[in-house]
mmCIF file of C-alpha atoms in Angstrom:
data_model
loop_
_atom_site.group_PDB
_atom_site.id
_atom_site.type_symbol
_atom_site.label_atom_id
_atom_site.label_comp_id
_atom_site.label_asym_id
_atom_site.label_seq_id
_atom_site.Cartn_x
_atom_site.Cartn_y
_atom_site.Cartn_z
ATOM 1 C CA UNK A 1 162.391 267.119 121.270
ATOM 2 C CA UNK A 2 160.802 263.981 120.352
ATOM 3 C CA UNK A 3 156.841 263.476 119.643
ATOM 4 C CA UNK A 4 155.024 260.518 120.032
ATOM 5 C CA UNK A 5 151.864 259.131 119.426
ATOM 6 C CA UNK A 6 149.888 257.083 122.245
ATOM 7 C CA UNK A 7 147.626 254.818 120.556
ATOM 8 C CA UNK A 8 145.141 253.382 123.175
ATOM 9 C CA UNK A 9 145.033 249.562 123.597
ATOM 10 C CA UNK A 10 141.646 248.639 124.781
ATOM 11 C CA UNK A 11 139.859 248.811 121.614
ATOM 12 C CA UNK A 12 141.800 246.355 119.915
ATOM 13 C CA UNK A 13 142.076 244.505 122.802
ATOM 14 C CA UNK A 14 138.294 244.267 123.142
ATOM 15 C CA UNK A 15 137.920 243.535 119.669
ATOM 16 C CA UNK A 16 139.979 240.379 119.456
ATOM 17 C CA UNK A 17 138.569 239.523 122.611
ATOM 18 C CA UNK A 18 135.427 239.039 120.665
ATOM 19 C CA UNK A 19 136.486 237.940 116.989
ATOM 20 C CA UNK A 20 138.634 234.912 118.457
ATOM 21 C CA UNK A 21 136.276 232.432 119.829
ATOM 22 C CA UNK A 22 133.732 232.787 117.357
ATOM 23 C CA UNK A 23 136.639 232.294 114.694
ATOM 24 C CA UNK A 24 137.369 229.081 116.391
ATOM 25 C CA UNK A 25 134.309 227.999 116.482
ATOM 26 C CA UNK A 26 133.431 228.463 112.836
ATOM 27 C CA UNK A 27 136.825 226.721 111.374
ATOM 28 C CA UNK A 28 135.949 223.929 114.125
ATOM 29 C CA UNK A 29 132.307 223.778 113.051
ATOM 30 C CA UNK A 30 133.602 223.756 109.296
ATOM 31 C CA UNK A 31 136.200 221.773 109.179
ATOM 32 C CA UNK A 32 134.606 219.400 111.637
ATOM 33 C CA UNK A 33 131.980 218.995 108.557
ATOM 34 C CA UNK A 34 134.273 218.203 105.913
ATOM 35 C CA UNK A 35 136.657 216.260 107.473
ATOM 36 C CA UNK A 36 133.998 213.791 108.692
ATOM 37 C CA UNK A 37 132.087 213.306 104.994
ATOM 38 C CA UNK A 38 129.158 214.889 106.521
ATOM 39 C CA UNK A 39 126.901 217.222 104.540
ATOM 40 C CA UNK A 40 124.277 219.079 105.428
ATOM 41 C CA UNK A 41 120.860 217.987 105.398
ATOM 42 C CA UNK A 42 118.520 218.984 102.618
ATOM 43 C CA UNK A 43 114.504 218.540 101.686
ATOM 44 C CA UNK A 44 114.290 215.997 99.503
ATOM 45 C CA UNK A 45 112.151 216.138 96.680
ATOM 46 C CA UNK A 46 111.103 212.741 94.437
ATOM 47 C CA UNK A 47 111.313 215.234 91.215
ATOM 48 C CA UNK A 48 115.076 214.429 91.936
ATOM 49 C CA UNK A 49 114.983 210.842 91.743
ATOM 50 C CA UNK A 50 113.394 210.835 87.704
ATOM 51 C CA UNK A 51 115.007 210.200 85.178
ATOM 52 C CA UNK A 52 115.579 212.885 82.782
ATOM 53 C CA UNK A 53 113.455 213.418 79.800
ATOM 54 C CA UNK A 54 110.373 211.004 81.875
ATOM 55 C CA UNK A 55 106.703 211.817 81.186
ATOM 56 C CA UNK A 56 105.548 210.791 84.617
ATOM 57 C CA UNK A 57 106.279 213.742 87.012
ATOM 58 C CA UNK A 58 104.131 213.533 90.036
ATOM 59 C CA UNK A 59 102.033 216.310 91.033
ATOM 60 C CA UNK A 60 103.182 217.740 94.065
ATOM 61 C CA UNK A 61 101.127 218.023 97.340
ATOM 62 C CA UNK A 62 100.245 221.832 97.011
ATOM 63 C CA UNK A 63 98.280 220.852 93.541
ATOM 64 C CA UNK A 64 96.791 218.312 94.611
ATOM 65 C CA UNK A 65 93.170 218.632 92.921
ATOM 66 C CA UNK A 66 90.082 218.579 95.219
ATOM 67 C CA UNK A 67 87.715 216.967 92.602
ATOM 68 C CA UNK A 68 90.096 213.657 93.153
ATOM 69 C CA UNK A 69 92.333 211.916 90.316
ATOM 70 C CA UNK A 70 91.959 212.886 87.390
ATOM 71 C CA UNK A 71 90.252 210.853 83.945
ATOM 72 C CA UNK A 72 92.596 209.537 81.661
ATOM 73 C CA UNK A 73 90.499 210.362 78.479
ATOM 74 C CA UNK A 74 92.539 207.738 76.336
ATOM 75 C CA UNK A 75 91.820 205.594 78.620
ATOM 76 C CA UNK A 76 89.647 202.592 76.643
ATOM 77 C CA UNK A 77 86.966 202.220 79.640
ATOM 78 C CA UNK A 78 86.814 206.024 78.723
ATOM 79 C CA UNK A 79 85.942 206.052 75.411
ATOM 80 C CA UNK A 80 83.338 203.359 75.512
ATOM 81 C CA UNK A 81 81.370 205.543 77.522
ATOM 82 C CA UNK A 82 81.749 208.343 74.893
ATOM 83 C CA UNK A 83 81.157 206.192 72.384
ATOM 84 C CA UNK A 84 77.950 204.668 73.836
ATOM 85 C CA UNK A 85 76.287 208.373 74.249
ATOM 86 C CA UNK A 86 76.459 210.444 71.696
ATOM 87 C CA UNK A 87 75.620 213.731 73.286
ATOM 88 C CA UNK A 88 73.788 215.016 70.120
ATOM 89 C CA UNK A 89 71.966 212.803 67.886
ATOM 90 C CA UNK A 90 69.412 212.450 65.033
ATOM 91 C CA UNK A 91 66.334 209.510 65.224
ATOM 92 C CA UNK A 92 63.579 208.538 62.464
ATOM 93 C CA UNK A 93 61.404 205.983 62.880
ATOM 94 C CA UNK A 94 59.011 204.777 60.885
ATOM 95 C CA UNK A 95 55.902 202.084 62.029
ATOM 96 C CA UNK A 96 52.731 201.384 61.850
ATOM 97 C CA UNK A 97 49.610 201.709 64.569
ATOM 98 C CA UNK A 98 46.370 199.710 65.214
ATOM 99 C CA UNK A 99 43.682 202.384 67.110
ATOM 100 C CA UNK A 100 40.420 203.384 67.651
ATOM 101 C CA UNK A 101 38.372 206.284 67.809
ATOM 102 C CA UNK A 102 35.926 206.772 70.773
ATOM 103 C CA UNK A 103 33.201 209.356 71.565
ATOM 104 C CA UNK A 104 29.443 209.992 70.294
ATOM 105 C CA UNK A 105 29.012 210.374 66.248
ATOM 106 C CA UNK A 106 25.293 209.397 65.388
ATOM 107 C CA UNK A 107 22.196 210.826 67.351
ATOM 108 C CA UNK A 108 19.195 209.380 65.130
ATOM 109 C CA UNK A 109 16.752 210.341 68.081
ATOM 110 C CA UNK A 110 14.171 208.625 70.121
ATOM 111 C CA UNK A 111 17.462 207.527 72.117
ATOM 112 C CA UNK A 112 19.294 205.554 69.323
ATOM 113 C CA UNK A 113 22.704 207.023 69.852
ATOM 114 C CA UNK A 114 25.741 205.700 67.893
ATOM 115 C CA UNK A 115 29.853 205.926 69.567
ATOM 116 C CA UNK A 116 32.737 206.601 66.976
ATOM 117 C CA UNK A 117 33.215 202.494 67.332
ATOM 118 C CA UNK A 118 29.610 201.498 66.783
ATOM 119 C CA UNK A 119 30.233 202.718 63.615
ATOM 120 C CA UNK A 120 33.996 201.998 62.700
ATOM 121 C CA UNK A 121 36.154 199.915 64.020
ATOM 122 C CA UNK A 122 39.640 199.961 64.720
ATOM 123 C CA UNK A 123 41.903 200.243 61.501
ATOM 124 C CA UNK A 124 45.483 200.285 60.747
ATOM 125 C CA UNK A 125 47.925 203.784 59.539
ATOM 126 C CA UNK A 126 51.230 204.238 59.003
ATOM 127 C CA UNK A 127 53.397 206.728 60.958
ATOM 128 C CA UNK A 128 56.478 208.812 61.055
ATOM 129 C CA UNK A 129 58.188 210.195 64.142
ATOM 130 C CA UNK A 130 61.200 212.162 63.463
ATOM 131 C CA UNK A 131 63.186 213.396 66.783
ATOM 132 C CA UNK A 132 66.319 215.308 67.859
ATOM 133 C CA UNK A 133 67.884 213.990 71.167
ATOM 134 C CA UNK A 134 69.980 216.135 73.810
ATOM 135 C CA UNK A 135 71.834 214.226 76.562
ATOM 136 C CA UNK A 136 71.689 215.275 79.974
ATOM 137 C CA UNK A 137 73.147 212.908 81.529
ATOM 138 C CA UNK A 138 75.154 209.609 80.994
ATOM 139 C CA UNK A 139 76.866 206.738 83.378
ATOM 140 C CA UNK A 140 78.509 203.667 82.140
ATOM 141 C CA UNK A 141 76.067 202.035 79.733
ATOM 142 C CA UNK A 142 72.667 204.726 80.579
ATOM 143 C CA UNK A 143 72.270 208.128 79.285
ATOM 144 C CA UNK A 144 69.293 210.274 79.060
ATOM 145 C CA UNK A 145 67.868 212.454 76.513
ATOM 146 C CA UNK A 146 65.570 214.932 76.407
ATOM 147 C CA UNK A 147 64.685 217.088 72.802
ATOM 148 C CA UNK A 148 61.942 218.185 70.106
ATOM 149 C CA UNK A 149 60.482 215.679 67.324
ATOM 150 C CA UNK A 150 58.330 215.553 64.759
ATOM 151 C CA UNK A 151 55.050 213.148 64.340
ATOM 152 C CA UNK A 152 53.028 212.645 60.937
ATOM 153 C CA UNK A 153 50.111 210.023 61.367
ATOM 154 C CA UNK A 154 47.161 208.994 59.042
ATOM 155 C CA UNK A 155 44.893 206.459 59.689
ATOM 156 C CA UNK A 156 42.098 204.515 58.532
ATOM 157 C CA UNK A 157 39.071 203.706 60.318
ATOM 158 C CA UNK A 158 36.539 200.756 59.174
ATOM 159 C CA UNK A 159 36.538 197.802 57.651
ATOM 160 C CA UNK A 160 34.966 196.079 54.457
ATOM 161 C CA UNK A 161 34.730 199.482 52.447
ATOM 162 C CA UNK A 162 34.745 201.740 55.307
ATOM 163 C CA UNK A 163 32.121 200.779 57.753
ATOM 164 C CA UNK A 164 29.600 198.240 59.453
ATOM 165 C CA UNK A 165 26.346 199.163 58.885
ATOM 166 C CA UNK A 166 23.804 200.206 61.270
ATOM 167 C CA UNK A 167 19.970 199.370 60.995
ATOM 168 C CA UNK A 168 17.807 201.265 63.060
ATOM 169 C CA UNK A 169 14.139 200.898 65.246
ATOM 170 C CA UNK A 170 12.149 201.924 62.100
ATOM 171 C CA UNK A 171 14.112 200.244 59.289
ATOM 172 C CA UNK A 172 16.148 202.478 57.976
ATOM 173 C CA UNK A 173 19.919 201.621 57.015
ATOM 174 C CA UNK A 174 23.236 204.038 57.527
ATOM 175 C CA UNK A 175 25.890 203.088 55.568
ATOM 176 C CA UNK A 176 28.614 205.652 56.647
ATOM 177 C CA UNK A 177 32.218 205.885 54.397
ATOM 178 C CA UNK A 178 35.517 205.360 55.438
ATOM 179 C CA UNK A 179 36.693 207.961 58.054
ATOM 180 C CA UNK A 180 40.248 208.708 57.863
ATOM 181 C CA UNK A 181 42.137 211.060 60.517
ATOM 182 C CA UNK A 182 45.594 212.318 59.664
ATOM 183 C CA UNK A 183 47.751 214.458 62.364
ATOM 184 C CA UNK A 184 50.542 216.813 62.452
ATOM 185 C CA UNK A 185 52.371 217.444 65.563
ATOM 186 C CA UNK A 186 55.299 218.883 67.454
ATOM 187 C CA UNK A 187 56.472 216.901 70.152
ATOM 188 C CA UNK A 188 58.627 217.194 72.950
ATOM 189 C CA UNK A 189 60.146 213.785 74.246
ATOM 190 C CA UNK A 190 62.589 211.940 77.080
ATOM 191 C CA UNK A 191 64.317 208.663 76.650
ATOM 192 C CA UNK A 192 66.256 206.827 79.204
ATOM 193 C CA UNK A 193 68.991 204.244 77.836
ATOM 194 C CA UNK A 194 69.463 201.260 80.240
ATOM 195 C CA UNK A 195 72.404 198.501 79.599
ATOM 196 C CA UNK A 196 71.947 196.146 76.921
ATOM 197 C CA UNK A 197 70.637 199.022 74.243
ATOM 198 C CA UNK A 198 66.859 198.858 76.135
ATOM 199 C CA UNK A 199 65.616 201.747 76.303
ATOM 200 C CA UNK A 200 62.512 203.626 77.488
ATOM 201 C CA UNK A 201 60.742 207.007 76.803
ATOM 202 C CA UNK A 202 57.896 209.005 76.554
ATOM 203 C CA UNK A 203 56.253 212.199 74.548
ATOM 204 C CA UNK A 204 54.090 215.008 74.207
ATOM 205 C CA UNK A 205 52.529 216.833 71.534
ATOM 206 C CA UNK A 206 50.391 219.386 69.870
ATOM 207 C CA UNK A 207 49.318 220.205 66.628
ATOM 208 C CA UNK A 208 46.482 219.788 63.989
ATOM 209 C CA UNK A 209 44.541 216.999 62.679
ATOM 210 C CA UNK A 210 42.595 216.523 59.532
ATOM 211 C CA UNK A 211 39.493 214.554 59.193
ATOM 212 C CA UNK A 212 38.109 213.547 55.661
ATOM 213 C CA UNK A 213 34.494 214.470 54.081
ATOM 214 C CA UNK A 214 32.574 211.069 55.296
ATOM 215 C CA UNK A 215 29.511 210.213 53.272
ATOM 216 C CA UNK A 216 26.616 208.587 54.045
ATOM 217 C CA UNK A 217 24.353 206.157 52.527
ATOM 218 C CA UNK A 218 20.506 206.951 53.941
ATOM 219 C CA UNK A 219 18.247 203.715 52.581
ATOM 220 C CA UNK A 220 14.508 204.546 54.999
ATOM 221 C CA UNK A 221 12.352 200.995 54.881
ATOM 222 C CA UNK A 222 10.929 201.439 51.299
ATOM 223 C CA UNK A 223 14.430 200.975 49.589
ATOM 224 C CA UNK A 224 15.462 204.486 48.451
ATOM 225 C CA UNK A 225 18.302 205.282 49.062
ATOM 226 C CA UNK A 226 20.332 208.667 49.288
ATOM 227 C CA UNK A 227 23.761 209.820 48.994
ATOM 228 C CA UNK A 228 24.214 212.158 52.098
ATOM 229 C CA UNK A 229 27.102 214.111 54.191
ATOM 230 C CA UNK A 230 27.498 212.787 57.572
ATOM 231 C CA UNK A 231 31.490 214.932 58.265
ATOM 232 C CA UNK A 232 32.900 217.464 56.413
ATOM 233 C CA UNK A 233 36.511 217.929 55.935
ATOM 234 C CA UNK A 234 37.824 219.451 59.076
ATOM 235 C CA UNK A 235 40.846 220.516 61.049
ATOM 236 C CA UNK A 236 41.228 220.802 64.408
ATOM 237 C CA UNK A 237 43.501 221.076 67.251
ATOM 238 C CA UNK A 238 45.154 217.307 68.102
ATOM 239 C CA UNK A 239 46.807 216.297 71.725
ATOM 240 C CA UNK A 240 48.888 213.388 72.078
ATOM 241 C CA UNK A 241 50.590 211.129 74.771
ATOM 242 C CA UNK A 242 52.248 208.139 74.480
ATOM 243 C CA UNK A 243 54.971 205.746 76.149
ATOM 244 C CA UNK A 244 57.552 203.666 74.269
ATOM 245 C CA UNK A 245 59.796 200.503 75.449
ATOM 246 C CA UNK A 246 61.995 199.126 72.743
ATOM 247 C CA UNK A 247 65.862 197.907 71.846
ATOM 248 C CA UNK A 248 68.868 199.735 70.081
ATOM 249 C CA UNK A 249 72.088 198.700 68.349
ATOM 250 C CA UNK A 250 74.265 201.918 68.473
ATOM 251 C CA UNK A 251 77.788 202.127 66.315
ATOM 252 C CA UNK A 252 80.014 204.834 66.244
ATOM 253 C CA UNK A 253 78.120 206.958 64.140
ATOM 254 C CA UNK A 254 75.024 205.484 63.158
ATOM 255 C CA UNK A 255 72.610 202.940 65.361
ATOM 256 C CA UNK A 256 69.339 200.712 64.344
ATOM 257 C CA UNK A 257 66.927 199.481 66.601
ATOM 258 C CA UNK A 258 62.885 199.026 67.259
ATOM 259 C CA UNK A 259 60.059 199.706 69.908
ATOM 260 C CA UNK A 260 56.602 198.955 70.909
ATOM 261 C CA UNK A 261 54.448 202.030 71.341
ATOM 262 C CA UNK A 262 51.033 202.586 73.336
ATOM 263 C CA UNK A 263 49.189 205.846 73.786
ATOM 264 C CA UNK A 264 46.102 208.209 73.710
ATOM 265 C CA UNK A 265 45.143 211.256 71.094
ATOM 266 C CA UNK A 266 42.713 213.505 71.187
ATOM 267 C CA UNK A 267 41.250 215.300 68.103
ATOM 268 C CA UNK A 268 38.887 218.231 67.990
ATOM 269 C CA UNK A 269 35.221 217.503 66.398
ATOM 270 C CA UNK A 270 34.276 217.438 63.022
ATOM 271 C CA UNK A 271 31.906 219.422 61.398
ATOM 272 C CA UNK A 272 28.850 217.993 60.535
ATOM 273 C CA UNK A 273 27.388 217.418 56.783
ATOM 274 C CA UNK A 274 23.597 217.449 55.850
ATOM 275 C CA UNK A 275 22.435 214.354 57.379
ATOM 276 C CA UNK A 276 20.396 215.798 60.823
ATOM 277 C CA UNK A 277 21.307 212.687 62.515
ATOM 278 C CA UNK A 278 25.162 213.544 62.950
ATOM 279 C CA UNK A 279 26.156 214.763 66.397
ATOM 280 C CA UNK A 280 29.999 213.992 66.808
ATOM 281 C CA UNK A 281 31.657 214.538 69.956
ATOM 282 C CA UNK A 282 35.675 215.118 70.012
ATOM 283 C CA UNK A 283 37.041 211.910 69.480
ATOM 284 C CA UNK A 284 39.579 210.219 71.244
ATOM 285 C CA UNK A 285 41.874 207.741 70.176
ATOM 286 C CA UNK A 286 43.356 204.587 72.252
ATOM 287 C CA UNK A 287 46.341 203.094 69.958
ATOM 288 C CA UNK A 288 49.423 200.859 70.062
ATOM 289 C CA UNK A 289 52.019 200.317 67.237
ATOM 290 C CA UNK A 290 55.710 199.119 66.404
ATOM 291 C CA UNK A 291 58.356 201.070 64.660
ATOM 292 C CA UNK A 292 62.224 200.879 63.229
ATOM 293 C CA UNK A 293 64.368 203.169 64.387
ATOM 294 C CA UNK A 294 67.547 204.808 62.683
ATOM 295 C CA UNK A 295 69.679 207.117 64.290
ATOM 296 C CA UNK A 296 72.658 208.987 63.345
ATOM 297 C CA UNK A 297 74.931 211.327 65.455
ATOM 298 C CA UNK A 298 74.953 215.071 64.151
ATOM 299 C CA UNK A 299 78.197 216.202 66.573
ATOM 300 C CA UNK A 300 80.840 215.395 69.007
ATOM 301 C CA UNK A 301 80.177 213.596 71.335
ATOM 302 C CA UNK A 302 79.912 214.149 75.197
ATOM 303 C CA UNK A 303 82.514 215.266 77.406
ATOM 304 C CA UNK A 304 83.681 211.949 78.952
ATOM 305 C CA UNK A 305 84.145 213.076 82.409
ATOM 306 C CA UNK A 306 81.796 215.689 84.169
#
């Protein structure tokens, strides 16, 4: 008796039903491709076109950076700018002022009243200014900067040993002494750099001032004369204000320059000596003065771009 085994036909039928024409189609579709030099199409990229081992890769459009292109900081325009303003530097300058004092100093009664200026006139004193500057801010050939100073004054007032002399209703002579005013202050200052090296600025400070014992010379209409105390030494509390315009010369490291300087102080009154007739009001003082400047940068200098 013979067995056999009936293997049904429609799945394999079915199944290279199915498998042919795609078959086809893919050794059509391939060889289609080759034989005809064609290849497929990919994204193109510029990295591909540079030569190996070049510096200049591009930056591609997803990093594109929203503050715009960016500074070349070897660039020569570049470090001008740096070089122009420092972002931290030292100044001294030294000068000398022309001023005078204003306010009441003499009552000698019945209405004969004597001002700071009836009495002396404007003198000369030497000055030092020292001053730290900040920048805050800086463009092609401008900057601005801002920072604390110091300022050490002394001047003279009068002239032909100290004073003019004063004669009054009844006869009687004042010969007052020299009157000398130094000041100490701190200041706090701005200065605005223009092109060319001109600058402007201005400052404002507190501090102490010193006045000097100021004799007096008391000769009444017979001819005697005697040796009195109009001031004593004094300190007191000094204000000052002032605006400066000048011209500066700046190198890498170090810079020279000058300026023209006009302002107002303010001084606390002195004390009064032994002669009745001294009344002195706080005195204020109108002045204007030159100065050299010298400057040297302390650190590195400002970021070139912000």
């Amino acid at each position: 008796m013979r067995s056999s085994v009936i293997i049904p036909a429609w799945p394999a039928l079915i199944t290279a039903l199915v498998l042919l024409p795609s078959s086809a189609a893919g050794q059509e579709g391939m060889y289609g491709l080759y034989e005809t030099g064609r290849r497929p199409s990919l994204p193109t990229f510029p990295l591909y076109d540079i030569p190996v081992g070049s510096q200049d890769l591009p930056e591609p459009p997803w990093r594109a950076s929203p503050h715009g292109p960016r500074r070349d900081i070897h660039d020569p325009s570049h470090q001008e700018l740096a070089r122009e303003t420092p972002w931290l530097f030292g100044e001294i300058a030294v000068g000398f002022h022309s001023s005078g004092p204003r306010g009441k100093a003499i009552d000698a009664g019945g209405g004969e009243t004597f001002s700071y200026r009836d009495v002396w006139r404007g003198g000369f004193g030497g000055r030092l200014q020292l001053r730290l500057h900040y920048g805050i801010a800086h463009g092609e050939k401008t900057g601005l900067t801002i920072g604390p100073g110091l300022f050490i004054e002394n001047g003279g007032y009068g002239n032909e040993g100290g004073t003019q002399r004063i004669t009054l209703r009844d006869g009687t002579e004042l010969d007052p002494e020299t009157l000398r005013i130094s000041r100490v202050l701190a200041i706090v200052h701005g200065r605005y750099l223009f092109p060319h090296g001109f600058f402007a600025g201005t400052q404002v400070g507190v501090g102490l001032g010193f006045t000097n014992e100021v004799g007096i010379d008391v000769t009444d209409p017979g001819g005697v004369e005697t040796k009195m105390i109009l001031f004593r030494r004094t300190q007191m509390i000094t204000y000052d204000l002032s605006l400066r315009v000048g011209w500066t010369w700046t190198g890498s490291q170090y810079g020279v320059g000058f300026y023209f300087e006009a302002g107002l102080g303010y001084v606390g009154a002195p004390r009064i000596g032994n002669y009745s007739g001294a009344d002195p009001d706080r005195i204020l003082i109108g002045y204007g003065g030159f100065a050299l400047v010298f400057s040297g940068e302390w650190s590195a200098r400002p970021p070139v771009s912000f």
